[in-house]
XYZ file of C-alpha atoms in Angstrom:
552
model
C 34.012 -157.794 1.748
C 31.465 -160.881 0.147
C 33.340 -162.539 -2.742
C 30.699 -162.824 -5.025
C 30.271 -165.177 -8.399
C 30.146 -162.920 -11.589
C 27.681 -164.167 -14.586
C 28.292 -162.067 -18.023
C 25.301 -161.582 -20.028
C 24.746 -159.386 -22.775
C 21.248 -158.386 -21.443
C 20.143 -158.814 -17.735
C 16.775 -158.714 -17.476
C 14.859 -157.955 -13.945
C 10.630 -159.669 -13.968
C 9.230 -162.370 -15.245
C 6.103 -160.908 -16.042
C 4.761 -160.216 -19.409
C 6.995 -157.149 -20.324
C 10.419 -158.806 -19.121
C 9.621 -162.509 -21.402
C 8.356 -160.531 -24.038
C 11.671 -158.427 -24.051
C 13.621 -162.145 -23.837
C 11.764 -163.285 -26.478
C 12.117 -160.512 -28.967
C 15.580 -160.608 -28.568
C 16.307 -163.820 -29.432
C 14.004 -163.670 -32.516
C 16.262 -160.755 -33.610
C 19.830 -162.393 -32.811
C 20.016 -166.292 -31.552
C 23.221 -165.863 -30.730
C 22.173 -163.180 -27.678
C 23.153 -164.072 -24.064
C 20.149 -163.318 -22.032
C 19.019 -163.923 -18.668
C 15.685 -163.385 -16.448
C 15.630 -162.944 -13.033
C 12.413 -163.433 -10.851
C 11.797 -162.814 -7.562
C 9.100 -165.233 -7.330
C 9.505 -169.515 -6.368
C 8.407 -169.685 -10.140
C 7.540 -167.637 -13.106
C 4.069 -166.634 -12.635
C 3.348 -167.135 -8.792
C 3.355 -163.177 -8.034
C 1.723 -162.259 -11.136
C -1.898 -160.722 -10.400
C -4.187 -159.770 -12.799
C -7.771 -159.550 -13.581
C -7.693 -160.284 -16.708
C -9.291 -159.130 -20.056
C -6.130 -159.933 -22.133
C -5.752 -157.755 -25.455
C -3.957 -160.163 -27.837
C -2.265 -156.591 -30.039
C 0.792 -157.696 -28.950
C 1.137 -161.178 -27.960
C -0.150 -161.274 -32.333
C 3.014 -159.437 -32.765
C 5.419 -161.069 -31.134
C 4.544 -164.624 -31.474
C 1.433 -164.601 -34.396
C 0.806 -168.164 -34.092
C 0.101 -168.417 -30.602
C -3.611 -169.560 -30.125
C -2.837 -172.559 -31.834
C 0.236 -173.166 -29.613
C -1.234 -174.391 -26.730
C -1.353 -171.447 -25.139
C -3.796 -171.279 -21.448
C -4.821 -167.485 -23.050
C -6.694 -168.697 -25.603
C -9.085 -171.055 -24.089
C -11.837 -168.127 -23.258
C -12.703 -165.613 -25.335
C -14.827 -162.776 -24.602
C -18.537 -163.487 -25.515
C -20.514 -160.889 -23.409
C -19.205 -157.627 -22.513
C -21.474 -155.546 -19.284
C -20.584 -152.429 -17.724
C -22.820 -151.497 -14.700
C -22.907 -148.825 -12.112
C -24.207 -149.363 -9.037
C -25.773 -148.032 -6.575
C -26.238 -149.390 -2.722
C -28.779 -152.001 -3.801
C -29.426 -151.340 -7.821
C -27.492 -152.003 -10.964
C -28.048 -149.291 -14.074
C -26.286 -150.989 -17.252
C -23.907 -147.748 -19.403
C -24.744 -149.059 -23.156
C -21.564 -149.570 -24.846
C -23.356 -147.626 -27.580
C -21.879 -143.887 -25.879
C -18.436 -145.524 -25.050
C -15.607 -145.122 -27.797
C -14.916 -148.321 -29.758
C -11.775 -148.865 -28.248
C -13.501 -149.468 -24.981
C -15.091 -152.699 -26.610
C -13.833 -156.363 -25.070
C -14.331 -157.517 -28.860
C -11.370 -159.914 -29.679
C -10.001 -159.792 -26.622
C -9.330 -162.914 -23.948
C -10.035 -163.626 -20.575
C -7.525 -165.756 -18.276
C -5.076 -166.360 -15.617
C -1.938 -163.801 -16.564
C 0.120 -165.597 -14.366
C -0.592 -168.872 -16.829
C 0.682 -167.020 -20.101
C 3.528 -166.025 -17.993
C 4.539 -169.394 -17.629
C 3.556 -170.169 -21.391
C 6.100 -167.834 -22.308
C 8.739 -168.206 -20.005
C 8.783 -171.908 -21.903
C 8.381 -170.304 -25.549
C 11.967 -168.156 -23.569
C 13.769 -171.436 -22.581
C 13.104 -173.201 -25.886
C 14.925 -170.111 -27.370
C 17.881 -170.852 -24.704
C 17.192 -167.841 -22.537
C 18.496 -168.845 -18.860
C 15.369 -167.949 -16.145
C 16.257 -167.619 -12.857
C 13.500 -167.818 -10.604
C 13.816 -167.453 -6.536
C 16.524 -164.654 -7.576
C 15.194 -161.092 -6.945
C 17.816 -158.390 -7.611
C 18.477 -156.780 -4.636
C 21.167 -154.017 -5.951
C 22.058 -152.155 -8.852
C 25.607 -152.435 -10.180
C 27.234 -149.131 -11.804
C 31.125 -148.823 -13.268
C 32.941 -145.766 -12.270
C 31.044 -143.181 -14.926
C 27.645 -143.923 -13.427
C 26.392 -146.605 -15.931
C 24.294 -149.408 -14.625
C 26.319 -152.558 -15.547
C 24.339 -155.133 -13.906
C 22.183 -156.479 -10.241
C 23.100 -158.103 -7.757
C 20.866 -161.173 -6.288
C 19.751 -161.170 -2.720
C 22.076 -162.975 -0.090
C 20.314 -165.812 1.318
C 20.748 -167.398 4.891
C 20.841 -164.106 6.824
C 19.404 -163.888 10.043
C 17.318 -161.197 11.516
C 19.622 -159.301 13.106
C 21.034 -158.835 9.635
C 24.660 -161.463 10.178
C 25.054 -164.475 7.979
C 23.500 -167.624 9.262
C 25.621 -171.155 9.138
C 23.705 -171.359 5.358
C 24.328 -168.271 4.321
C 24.726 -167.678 0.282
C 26.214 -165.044 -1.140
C 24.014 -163.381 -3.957
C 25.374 -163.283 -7.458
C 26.660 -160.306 -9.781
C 24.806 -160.780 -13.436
C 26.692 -158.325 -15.296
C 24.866 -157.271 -18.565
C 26.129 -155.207 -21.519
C 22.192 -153.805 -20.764
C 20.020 -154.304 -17.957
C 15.977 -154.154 -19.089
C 13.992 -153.570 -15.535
C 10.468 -154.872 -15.690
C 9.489 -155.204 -12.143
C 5.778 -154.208 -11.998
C 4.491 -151.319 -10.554
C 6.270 -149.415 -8.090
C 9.381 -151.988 -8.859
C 11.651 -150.955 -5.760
C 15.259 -150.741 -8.040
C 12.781 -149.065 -10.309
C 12.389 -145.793 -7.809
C 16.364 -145.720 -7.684
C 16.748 -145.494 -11.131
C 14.066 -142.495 -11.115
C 16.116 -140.826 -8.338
C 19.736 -141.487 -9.209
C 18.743 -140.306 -13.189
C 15.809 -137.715 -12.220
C 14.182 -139.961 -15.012
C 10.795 -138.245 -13.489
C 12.131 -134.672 -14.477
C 9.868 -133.852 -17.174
C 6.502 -135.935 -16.318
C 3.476 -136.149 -13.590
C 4.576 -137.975 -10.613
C 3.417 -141.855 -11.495
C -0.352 -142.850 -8.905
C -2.030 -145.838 -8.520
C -4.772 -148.023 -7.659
C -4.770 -150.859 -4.808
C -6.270 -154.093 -7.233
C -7.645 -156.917 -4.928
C -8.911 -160.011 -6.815
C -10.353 -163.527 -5.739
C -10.787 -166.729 -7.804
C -14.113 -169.047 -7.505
C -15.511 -171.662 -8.188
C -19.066 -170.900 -8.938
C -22.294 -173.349 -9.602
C -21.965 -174.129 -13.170
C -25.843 -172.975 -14.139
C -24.434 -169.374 -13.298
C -21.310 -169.566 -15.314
C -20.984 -167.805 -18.833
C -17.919 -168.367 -20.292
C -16.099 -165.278 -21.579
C -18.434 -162.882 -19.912
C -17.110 -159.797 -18.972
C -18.581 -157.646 -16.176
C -17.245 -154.193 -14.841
C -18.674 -152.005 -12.202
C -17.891 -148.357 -10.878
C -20.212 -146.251 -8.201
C -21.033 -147.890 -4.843
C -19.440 -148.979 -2.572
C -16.448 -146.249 -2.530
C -18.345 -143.587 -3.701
C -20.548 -143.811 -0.052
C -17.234 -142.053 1.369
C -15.926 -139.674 -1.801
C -13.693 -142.424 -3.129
C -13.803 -144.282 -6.043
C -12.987 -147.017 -8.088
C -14.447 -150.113 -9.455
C -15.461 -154.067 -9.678
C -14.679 -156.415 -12.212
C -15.823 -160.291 -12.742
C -14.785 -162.567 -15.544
C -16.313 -165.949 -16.528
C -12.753 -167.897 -17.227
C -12.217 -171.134 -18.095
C -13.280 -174.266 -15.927
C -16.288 -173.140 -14.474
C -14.290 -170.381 -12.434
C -15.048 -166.517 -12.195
C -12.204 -163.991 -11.611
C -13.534 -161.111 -9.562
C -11.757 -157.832 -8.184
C -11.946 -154.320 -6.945
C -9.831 -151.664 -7.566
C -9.482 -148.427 -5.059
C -7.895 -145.385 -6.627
C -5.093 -144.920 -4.146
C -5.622 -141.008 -3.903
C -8.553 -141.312 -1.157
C -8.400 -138.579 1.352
C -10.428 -140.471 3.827
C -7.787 -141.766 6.239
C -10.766 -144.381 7.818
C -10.971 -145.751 4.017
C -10.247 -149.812 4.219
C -9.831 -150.618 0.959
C -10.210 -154.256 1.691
C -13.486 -153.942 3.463
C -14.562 -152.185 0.634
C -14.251 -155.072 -1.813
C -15.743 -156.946 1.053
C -19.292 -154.932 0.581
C -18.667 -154.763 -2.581
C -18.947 -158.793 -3.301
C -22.214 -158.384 -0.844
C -24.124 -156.108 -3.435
C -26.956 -157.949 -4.464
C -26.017 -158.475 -8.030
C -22.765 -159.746 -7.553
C -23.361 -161.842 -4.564
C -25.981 -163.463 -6.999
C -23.295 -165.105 -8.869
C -21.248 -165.929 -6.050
C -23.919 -167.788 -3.355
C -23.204 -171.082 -3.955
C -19.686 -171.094 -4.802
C -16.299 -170.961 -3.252
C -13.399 -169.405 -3.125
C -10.154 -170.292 -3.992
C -7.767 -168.100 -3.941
C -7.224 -164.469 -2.924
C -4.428 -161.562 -4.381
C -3.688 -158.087 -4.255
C -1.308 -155.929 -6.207
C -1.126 -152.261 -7.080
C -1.643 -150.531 -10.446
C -0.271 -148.384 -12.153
C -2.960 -145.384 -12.813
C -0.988 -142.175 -13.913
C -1.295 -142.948 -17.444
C 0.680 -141.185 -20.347
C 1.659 -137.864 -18.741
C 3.322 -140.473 -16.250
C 5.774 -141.932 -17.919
C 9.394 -141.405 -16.886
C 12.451 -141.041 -19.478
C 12.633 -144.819 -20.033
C 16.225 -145.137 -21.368
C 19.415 -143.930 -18.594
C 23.320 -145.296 -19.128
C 23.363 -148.631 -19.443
C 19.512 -149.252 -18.878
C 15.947 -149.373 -20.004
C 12.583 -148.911 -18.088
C 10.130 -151.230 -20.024
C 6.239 -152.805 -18.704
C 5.056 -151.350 -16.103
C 8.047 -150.249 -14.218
C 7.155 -147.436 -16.746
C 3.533 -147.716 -16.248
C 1.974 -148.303 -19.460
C -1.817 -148.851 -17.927
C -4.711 -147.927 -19.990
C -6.317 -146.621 -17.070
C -10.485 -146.537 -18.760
C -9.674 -149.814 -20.191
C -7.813 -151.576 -17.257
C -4.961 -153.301 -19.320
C -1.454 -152.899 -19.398
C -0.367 -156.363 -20.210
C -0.440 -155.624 -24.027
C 0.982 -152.550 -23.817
C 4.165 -153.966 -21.329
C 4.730 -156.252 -24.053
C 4.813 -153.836 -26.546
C 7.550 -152.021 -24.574
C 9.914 -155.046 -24.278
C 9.128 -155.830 -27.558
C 10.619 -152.182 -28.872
C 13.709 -152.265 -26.057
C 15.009 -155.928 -27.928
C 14.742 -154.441 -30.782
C 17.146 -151.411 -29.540
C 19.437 -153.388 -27.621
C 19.867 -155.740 -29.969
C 21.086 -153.501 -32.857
C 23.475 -151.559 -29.705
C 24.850 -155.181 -29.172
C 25.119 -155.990 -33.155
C 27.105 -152.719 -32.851
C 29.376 -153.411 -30.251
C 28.013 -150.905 -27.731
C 27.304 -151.034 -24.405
C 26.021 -149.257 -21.308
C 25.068 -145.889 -23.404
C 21.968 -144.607 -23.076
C 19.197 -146.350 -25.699
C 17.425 -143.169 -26.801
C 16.052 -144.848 -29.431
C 13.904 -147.016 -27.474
C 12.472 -143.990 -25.674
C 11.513 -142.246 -29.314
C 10.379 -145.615 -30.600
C 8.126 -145.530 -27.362
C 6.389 -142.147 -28.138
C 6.216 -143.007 -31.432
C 4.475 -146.616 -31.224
C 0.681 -147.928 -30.596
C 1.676 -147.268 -26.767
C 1.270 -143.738 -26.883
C -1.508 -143.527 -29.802
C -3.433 -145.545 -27.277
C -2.637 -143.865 -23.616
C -2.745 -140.498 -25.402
C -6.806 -140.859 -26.041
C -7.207 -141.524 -21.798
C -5.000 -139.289 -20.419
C -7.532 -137.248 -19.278
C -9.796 -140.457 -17.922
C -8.329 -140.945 -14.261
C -8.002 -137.385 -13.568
C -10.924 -136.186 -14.307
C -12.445 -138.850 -12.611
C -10.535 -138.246 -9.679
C -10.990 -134.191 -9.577
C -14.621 -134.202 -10.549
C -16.190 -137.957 -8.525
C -17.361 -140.754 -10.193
C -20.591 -139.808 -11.374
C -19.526 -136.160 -13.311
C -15.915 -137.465 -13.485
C -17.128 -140.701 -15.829
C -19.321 -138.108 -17.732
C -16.181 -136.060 -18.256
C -14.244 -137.960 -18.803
C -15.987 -139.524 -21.554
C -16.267 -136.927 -23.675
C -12.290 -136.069 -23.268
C -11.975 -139.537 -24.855
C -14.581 -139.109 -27.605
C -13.116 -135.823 -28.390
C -9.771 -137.167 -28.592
C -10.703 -139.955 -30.654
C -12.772 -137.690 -33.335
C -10.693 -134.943 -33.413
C -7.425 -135.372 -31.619
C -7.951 -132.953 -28.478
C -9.528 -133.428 -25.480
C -12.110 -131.050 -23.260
C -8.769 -129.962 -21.455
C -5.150 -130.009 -21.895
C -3.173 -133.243 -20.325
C -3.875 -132.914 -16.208
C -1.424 -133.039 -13.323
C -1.635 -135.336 -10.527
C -0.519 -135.131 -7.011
C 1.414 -138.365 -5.211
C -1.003 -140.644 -3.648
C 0.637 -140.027 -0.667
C -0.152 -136.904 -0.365
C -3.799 -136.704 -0.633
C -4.348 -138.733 2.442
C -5.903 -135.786 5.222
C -6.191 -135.490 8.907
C -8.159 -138.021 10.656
C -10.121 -135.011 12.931
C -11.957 -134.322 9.732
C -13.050 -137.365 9.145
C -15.793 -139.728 10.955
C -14.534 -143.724 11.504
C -16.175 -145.839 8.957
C -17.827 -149.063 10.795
C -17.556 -151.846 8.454
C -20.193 -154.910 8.766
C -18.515 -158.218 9.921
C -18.035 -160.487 7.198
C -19.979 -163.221 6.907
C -17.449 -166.419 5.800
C -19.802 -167.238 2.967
C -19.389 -164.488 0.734
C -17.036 -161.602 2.550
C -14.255 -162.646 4.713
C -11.605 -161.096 7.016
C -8.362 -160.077 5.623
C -6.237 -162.664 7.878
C -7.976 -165.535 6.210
C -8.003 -164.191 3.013
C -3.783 -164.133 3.186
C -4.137 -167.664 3.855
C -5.324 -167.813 0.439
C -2.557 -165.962 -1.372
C -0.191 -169.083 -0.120
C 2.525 -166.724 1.109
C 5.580 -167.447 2.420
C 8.461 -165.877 3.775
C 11.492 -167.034 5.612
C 11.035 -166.015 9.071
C 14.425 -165.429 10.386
C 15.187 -162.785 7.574
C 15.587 -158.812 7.789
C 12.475 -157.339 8.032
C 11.878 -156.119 4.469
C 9.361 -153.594 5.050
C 11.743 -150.643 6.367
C 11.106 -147.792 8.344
C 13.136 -145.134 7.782
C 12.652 -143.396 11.305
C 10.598 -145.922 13.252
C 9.372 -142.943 15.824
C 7.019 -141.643 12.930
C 4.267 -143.621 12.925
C 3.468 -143.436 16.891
C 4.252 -139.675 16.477
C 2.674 -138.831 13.496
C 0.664 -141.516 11.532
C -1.266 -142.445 14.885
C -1.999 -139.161 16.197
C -2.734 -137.502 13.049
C -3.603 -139.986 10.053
C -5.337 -142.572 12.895
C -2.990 -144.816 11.996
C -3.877 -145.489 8.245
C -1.303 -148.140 7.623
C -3.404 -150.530 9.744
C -6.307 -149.893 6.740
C -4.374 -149.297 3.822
C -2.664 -152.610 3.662
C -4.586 -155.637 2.357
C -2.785 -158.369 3.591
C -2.696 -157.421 7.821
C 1.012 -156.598 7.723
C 0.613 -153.361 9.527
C -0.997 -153.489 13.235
C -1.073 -150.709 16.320
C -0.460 -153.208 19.562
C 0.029 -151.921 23.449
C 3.508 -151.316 23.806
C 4.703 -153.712 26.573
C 8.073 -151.670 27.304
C 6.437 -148.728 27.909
C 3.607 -150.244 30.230
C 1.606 -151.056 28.050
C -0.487 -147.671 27.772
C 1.228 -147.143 24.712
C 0.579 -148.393 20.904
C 4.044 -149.109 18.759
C 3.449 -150.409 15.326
C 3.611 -153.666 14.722
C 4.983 -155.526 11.166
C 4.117 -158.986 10.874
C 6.166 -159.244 7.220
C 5.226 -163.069 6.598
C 2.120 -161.718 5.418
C 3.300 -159.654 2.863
C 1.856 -160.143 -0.768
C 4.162 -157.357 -2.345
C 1.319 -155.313 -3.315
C 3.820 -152.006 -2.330
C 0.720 -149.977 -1.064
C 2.452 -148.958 1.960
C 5.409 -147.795 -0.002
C 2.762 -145.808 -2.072
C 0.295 -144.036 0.484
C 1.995 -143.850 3.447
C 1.340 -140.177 4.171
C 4.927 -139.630 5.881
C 6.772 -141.851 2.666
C 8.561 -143.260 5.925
C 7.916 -147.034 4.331
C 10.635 -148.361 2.454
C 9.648 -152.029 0.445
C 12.799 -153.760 -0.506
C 13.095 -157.392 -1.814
C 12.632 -159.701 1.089
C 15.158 -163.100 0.308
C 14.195 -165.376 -2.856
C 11.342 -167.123 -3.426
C 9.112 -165.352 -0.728
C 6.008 -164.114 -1.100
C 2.582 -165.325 -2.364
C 2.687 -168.661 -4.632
C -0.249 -167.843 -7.056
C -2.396 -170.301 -8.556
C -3.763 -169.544 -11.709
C -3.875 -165.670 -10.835
């Protein structure tokens, strides 16, 4: 047995992302005197955030009303010009905001680096004497003897690859919390044991997603608009009965943000999602902006896409589900950041009155009714329809669709249809034999690039002599299975090069085995999402590894 350092807390919080310091925050607003603690798994707050982003300021106003004259990096670029285009292989057709519901509007809303207010706020945290941890990912979840989550545990450092201690080895703490608040992201790994262990998923649509890939440049200044907005949807994904969509923001400093998004329920098993955004940044409109510019850095994450009939019971003994954990994603809009915040806000405000109370490690039902009661679900409630529809029906009669659910919804307060069901990502994903290979173009190094290079981009890092932390639950599966019958999609799906089929030496080398090169990891969890089998396991690798994101 590890003898391992205890750390009391009244509230343990897991993420450093926008829903985790907002929940910090709030709760010191409420009670000073609060012991609270943030652990994140990144080197420092804000170098795995990844986001596009068109920043609604509802809640950031809330929580801290003063902010834009608070120095804060958010506020630098507002939105000025708002374009929505669908394209086509070589043709743009504008969609007049004019037939889109107000709340689709960029109006009053910012665009910047998320990973910048992150760090904003995890100093408006400190100066309220919240203790951040960052390097610290929890690796466990603690429980007492009635099945209450009491706490995490950090991840050991200084183990070896074979899984023994090394001569630095570390033990990793146990941050004990009257409450623990998990904000990991999407598809937070501790996040799909809570759902398990509680069956917190009993009563809603299994939570899908989206694979978001996004790149920073620095453009010639004669193109650059600041605050202009630009989404896309159409080509390229819908050449092969996917779809998804483009975005590019004029931020501050002469740089555009630019992204795709693939809607992780493709059937297509030859579907790269990464060469997609490749052809998609060599449509003509796009790569207008770009010629002359360079990158700078390169991302990808995924996103949350199930939308309200996705959301999980949030509150379980002991613990709260807040952010995006929860998946809070306005899907049509392609925000969640306000809406995370929002959640942490509302579970300070319930712990802090269980703590006031003397409670702890119950089950905060209040937080779960003050959910469904809020803006949160006002606002997902008028899209619930959007992805589905889009997803059963194709882009073209899908957006058309889905549309008019939202318009009704908004008018009248019902939709075309009743709130859809979804099917797991993973599951969507059909036979290879029914499907043609997809040849790609080369990239050029100017404007599209290969995915190797592009990791050099994200800056990640991992300890090499560390457990693998992409785990295979039986590692005959995807020679047996994946290969032969999916064509080996994890070699596709992942944007970062992690996954590769290479002749198996041992066995003559007639053989493929899969190869996992981890170091390359950017946590984007799509393999834990659509690998058809679910045989990929994503657990915290040791602290501080991963991509180091720059203004991201």
């Amino acid at each position: 047995m590890i003898e391992r350092e205890e750390m009391p807390y009244d509230v343990v919080i897991v993420g450093g992302g926008p829903a985790g310091l907002s929940t910090a925050i709030r709760l010191k607003q409420v009670d000073p005197e609060i012991q609270v603690c943030v652990l994140e798994k990144g080197s420092e707050v804000g170098a795995h955030i990844l986001s596009g982003a068109t920043f609604d300021p509802k809640a950031l106003d809330e929580l801290l009303p003063e902010w834009r004259e608070m120095d804060c990096p958010m506020a630098e670029t507002p939105v000025t010009d708002n374009w929505h285009w669908h394209l086509t292989r070589g043709k743009k057709f504008s969609i007049p905001h004019a037939i889109q519901p107000k709340f689709m509007s960029n109006h009053g809303n910012y665009t910047g680096s998320l990973g910048n207010l992150c760090r904003w706020l995890a100093e408006r945290a400190e100066a309220l004497e919240v203790e951040i941890f960052p390097g610290f990912p929890a690796a466990e979840i603690l429980y007492d003897d009635n099945g209450a989550v009491i706490g995490v545990q950090t991840g050991d450092m200084g183990v070896g690859r074979d899984g023994e201690p090394k001569g630095d080895f570390q033990p990793g703490m146990n941050l004990l919390g009257k409450y623990t608040v998990f904000c990991e992201g999407a598809r937070g790994h501790l996040t799909k044991r809570l759902k398990a262990k509680y069956d917190l998923e009993a009563n809603c649509e299994p939570q899908i997603y989206g694979l978001g890939m996004k790149e920073l440049w620095d453009i010639d200044p004669d193109k650059h608009v600041p605050g202009r907005v630009i989404h896309t949807q159409g080509w390229p994904l819908s050449e092969n009965d996917a779809w998804g969509g483009g975005f590019l923001y004029h931020q501050a400093n002469g740089q555009v943000s630019l992204g795709f998004v693939a809607a992780l329920d493709y059937k297509n098993p030859y579907i790269y999602p990464f060469e997609e955004f490749q052809r998609w940044k060599q449509h003509p409109e796009i790569k207008a902006i770009l010629e002359g510019g360079k990158r700078v850095a390169y991302g990808a994450r995924a996103i949350n896409e199930g939308g309200w009939q996705s959301v999980p019971q949030l509150a379980f003994p002991g613990g709260v589900l807040a952010g995006c954990s929860a998946g809070f994603v306005n899907v049509p809009r392609i925000k969640g950041s306000h809406t995370a915040m929002k959640s942490g806000m509302l579970a300070a405000e319930s712990i802090a009155a269980a703590v006031k109370a003397e409670r702890a490690h119950d089950t905060l039902q209040d937080y779960d009714d003050a959910v469904r009661s809020s803006w949160i679900a006002d606002e997902l409630k008028l899209v619930q329809n959007a992805e589905p529809l889009v997803a059963k029906w194709g882009g073209e009669m899908g957006t058309v669709l889905a549309g008019a659910d939202m318009w009704l919804r908004t008018l009248f307060g019902f939709g075309i249809t009743k709130p859809m069901k979804h099917h797991t990502d993973a599951s969507c994903l059909q036979r290879a034999d029914l499907y043609k290979p997809i040849d790609y173009p080369k990239p050029d190094g100017v404007i599209s690039f290969d995915r190797l290079t592009s990791v050099s981009y994200s800056f990640t890092n991992h300890e090499e002599e560390q457990p693998c932390h992409l785990q295979l639950k039986d590692p005959a599966i995807p020679t047996k299975v994946n290969l032969p019958v999916y064509a080996g999609p994890e070699a596709r799906y992942c944007p970062a090069g992690v996954y590769e089929f290479v002749a198996d030496e041992s066995a003559g080398g007639d053989a493929l085995k899969l190869q996992i090169n981890a170091q390359n990891c950017v946590h984007c969890k799509t393999c834990d999402i659509k690998d058809p089998t679910q045989n990929i396991e994503w657990v915290t690798p040791e602290g501080g590894g991963g991509p180091n994101y720059p203004n991201m």
